[in-house]
Short mmCIF file of C-alpha atoms in Angstrom, two decimals:
data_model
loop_
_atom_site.label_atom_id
_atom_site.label_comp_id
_atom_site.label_asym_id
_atom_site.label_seq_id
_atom_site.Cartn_x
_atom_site.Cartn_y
_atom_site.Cartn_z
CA UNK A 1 31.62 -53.97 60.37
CA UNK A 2 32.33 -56.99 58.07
CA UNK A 3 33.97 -59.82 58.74
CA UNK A 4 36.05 -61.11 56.37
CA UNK A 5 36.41 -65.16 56.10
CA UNK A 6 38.33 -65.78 52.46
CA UNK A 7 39.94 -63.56 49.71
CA UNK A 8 40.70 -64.70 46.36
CA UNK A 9 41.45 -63.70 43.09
CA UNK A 10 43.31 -59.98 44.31
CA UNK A 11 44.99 -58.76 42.05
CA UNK A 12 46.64 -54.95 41.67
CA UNK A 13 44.80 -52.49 39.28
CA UNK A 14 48.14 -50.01 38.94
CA UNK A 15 51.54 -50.14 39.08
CA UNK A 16 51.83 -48.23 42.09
CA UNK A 17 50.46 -50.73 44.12
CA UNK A 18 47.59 -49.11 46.14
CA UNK A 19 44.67 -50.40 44.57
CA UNK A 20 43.68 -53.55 44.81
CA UNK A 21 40.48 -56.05 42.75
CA UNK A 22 39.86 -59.21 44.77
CA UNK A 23 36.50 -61.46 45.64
CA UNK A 24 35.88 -61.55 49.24
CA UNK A 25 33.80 -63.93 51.24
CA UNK A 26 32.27 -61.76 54.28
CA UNK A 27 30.90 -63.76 57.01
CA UNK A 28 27.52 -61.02 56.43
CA UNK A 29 27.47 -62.37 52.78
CA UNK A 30 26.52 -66.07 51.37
CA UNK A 31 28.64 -65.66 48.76
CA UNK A 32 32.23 -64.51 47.42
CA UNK A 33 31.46 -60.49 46.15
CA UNK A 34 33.56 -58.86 43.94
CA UNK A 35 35.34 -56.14 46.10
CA UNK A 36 37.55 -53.14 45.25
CA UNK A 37 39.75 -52.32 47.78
CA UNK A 38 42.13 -48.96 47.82
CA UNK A 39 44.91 -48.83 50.05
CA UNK A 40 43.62 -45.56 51.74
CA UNK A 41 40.50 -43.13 51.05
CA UNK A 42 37.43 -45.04 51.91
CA UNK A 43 36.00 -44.78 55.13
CA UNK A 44 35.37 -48.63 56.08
CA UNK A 45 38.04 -50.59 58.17
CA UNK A 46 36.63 -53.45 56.36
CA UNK A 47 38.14 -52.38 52.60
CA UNK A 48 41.42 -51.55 54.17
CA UNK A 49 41.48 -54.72 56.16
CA UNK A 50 41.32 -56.27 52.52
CA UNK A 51 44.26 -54.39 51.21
CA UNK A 52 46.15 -55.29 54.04
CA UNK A 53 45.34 -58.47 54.60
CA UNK A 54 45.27 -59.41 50.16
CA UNK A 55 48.55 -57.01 50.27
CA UNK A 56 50.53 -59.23 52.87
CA UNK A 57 50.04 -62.41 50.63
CA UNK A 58 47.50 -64.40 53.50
CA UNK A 59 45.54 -65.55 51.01
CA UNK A 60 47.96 -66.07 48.53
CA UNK A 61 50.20 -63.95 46.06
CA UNK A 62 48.40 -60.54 44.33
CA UNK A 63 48.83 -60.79 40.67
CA UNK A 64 50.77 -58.41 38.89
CA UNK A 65 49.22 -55.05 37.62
CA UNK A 66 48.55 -55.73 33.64
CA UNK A 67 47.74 -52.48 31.52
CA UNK A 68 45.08 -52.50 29.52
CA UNK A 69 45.22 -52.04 25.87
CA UNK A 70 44.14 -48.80 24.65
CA UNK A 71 40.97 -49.27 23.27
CA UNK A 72 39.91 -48.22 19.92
CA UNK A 73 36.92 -46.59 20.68
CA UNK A 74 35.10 -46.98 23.72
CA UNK A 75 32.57 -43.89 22.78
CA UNK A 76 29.31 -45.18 23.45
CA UNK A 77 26.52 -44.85 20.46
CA UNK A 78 22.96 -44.32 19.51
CA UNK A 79 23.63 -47.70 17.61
CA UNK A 80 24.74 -49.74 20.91
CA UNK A 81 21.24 -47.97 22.63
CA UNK A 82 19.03 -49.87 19.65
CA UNK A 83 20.47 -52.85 19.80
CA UNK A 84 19.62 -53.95 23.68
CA UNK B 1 60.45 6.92 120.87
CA UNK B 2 60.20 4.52 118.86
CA UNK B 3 56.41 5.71 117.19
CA UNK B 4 57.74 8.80 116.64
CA UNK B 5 60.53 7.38 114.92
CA UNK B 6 58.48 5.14 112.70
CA UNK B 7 56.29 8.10 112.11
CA UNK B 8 59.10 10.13 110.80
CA UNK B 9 60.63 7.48 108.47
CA UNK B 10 57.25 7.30 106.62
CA UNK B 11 56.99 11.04 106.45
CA UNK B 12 60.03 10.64 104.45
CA UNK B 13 58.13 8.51 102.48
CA UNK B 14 55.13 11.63 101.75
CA UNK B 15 55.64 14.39 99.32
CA UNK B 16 54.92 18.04 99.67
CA UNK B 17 51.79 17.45 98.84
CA UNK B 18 51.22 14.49 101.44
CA UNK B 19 50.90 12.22 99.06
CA UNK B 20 52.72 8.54 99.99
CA UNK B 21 55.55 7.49 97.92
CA UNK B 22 53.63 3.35 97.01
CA UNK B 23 56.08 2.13 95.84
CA UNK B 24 58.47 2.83 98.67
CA UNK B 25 56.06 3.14 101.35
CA UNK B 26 54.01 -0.06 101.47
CA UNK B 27 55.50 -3.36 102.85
CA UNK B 28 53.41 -6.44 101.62
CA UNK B 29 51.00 -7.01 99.09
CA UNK B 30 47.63 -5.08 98.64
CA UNK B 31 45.02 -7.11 99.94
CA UNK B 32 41.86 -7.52 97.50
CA UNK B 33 39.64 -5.99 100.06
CA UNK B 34 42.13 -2.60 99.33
CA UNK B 35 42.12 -2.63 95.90
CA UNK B 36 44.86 -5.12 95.08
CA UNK B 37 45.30 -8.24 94.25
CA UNK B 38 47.31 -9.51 97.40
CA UNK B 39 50.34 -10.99 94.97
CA UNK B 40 53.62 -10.16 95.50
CA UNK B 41 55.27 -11.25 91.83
CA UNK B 42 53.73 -12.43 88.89
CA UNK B 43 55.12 -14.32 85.81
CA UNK B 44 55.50 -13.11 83.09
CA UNK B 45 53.02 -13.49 80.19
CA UNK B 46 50.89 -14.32 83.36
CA UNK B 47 47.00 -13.82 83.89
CA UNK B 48 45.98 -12.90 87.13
CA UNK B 49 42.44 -15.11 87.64
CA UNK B 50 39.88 -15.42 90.39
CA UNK B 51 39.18 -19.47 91.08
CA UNK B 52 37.21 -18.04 94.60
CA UNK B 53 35.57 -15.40 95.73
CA UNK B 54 38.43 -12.06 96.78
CA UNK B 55 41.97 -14.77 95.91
CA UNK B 56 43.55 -13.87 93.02
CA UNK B 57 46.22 -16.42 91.42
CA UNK B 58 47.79 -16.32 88.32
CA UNK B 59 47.46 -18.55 85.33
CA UNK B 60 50.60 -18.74 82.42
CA UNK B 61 49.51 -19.71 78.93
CA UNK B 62 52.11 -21.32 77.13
CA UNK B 63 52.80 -20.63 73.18
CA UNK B 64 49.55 -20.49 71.49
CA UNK B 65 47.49 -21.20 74.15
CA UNK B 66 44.37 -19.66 75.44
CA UNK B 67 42.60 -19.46 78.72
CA UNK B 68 39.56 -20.72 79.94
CA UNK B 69 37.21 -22.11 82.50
CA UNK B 70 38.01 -26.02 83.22
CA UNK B 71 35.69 -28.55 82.02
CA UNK B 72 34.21 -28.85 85.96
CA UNK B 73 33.60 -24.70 85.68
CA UNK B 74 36.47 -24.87 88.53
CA UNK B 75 39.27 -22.50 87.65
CA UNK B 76 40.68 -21.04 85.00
CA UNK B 77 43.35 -22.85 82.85
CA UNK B 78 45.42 -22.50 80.46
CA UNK B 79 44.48 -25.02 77.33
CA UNK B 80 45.62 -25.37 73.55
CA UNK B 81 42.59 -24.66 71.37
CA UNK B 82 41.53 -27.60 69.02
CA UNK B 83 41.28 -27.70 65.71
CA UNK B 84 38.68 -29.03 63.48
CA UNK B 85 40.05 -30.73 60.79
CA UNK B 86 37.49 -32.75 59.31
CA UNK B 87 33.58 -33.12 59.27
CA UNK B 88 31.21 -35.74 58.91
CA UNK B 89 27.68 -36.49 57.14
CA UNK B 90 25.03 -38.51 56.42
CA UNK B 91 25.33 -40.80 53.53
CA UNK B 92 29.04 -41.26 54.47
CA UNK B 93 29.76 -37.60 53.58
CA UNK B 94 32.97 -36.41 54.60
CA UNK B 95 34.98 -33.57 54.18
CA UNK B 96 38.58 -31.75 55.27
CA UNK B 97 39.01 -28.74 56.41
CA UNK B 98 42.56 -26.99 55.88
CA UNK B 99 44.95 -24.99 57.51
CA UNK B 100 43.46 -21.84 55.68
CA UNK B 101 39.98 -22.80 56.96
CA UNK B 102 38.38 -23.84 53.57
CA UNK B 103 36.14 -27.06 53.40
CA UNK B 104 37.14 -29.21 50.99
CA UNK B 105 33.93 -32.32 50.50
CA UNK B 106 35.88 -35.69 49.84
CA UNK B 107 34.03 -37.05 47.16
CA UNK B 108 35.52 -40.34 46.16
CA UNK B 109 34.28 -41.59 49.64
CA UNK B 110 31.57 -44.15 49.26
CA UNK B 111 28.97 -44.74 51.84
CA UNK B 112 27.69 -48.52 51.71
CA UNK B 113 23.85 -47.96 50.21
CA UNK B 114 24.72 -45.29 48.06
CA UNK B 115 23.15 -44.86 44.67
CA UNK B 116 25.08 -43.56 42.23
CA UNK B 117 24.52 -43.67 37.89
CA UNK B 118 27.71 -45.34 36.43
CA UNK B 119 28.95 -48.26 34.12
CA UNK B 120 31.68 -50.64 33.78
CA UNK B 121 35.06 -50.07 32.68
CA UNK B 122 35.40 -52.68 29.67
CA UNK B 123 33.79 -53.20 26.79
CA UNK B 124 33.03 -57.17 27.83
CA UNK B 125 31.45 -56.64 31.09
CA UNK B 126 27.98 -56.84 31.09
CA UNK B 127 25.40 -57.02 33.72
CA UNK B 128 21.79 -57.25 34.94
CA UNK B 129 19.59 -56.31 37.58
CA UNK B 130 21.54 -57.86 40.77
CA UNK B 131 24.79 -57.83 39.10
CA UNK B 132 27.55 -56.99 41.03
CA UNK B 133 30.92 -55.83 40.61
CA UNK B 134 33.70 -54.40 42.46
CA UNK B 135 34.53 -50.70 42.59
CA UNK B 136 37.80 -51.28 41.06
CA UNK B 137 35.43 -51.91 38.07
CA UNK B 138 33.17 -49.20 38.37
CA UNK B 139 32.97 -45.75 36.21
CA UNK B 140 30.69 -43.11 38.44
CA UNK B 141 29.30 -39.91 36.42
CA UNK B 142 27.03 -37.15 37.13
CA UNK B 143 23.69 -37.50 37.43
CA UNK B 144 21.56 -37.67 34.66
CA UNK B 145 19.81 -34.36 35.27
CA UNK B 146 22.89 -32.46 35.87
CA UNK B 147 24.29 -33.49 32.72
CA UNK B 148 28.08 -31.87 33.20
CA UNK B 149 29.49 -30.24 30.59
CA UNK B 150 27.29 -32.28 28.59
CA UNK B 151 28.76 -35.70 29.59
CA UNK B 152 25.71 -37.44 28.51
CA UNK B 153 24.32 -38.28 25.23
CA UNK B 154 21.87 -36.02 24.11
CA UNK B 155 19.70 -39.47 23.60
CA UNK B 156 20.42 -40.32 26.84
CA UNK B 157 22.39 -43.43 25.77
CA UNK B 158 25.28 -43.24 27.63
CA UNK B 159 28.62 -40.73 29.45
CA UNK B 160 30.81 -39.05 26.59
CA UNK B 161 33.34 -38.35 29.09
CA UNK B 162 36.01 -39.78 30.80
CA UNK B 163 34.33 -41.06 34.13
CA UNK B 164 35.98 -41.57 37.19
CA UNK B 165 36.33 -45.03 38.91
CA UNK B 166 34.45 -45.75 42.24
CA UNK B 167 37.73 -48.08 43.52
CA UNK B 168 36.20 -49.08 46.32
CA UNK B 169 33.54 -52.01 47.82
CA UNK B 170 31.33 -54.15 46.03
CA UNK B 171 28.70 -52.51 43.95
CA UNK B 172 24.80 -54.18 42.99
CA UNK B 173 23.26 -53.25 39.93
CA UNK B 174 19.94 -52.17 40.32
CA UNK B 175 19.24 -50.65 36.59
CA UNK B 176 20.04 -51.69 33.78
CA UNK B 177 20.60 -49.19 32.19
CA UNK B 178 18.71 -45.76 30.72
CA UNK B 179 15.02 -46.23 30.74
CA UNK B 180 13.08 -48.44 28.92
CA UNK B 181 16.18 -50.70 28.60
CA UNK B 182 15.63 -53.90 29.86
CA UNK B 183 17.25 -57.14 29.81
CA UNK B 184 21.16 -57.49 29.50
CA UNK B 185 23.11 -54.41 29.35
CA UNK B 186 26.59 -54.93 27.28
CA UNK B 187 26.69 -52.04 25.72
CA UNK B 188 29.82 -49.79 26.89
CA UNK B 189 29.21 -46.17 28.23
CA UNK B 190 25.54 -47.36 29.04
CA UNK B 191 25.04 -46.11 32.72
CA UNK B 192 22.86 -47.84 35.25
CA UNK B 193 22.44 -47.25 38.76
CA UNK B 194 24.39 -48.72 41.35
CA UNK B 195 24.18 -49.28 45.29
CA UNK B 196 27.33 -50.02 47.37
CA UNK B 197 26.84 -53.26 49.49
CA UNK B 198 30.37 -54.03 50.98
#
């Protein structure tokens, strides 16, 4: 079980609402963590404490689901393999 | 007199062949050491059970119930029978069963320390070794040896599909990506492998 002590930065990744990206500070961790956080499906009570908690605006208002551009080509390539 | 008289009122009761008419020549129930089951009416839809030794009572199911022995191996009793609806794994495994009785494994659960081979979902994210990022973030694809439908690169550079993101928790890098890469890995579709950590 995680605790969580701060959430910032949620914001929705759709338009329906139910999925949400935030940094959480857990009480376990020394550090804010990046943290994905779907309104149902996973099986910790910690991620949907997030969405609950990030949903209901204590930490401050969720910014509004942007969509992506489409991208142009997000194949990857042999090219993109050489050059790391 | 009045023998006699009784006497002749159940030979009333006897055929031709001196046979006794039950079912108008009995009074009270058949005791269990005759035969019966000493009850004088039973419900319908009723079970007639033995809780101790030579007493018969009755149990009733209701609508889809069944009968069995109580928990304390007491009595009988009438009970609804569960039903399993969903199992559980290792490695956060889960899985529902249906109404028809097929398992169906729920695969977009993610247990905290799983590994799985998968990449970012923009071109500008890039990461290294202890690099994390949230599920929300995360593509997750096969692994590399079971190469689905040919989702990798025959070079092993990277997914040619379209992956499906994790969603959920916070998610360490601990590749880079395919071997023999080292360093920073920017380059989109490049996989790495990835352990849950919240």
């Amino acid at each position: 079980m995680y605790t969580i002590e701060q959430i910032k930065n949620a914001a929705w990744m759709n338009a329906e609402h139910t999925l949400i990206e935030c940094e959480v500070k857990f009480a376990e961790a020394d550090q804010f963590l990046p943290f994905g956080a779907p309104i149902e499906g996973d099986q910790y009570a910690h991620t949907k404490e997030v969405f609950d908690r990030a949903s209901s605006g204590e930490f401050g208002e969720v910014a509004e689901y942007v969509a992506p551009p489409e991208p142009e080509n997000n194949q990857p390539t042999v090219q993109g393999a050489q050059t790391l | 007199m009045t023998q006699a008289f009784n006497l002749a009122q159940l030979a009333n009761k006897v055929n031709t062949s001196g046979q006794l008419d039950a079912s108008t020549g009995l009074v009270n129930a058949v005791p269990v050491a005759n035969g019966g089951l000493a009850l004088s009416s039973i419900a319908a839809k009723s079970i007639p059970v033995a809780n101790v030794a030579n007493t018969y009572t009755t149990v009733t199911p209701g609508a889809s119930q069944s009968v069995r022995i109580n928990a304390g191996n007491t009595a009988w009793e009438a009970f609804t029978p569960g039903t399993v609806t969903s199992v559980s794994g290792t490695g956060g495994l889960t899985g529902t069963i249906t109404s028809s009785g097929s398992l169906s494994i729920d695969t977009s659960t993610y247990a905290i320390g799983q590994i799985i081979s998968g990449r970012a979902n923009n071109t500008t994210t890039s990461h290294t070794i202890g690099s994390t990022i949230a599920g929300t973030s995360l593509y997750s694809g096969p692994p590399r040896s079971a190469n689905v439908g040919g989702q990798w690169q025959a070079d092993g550079s990277g997914f040619v599909f379209s992956p499906t993101l994790v969603n959920t928790g916070t998610w360490k890098a601990i590749t880079t990506g395919p071997a023999g890469l080292t360093g920073t890995c920017t380059q989109i579709g490049l996989p790495a492998l990835w352990v849950r950590i919240s």
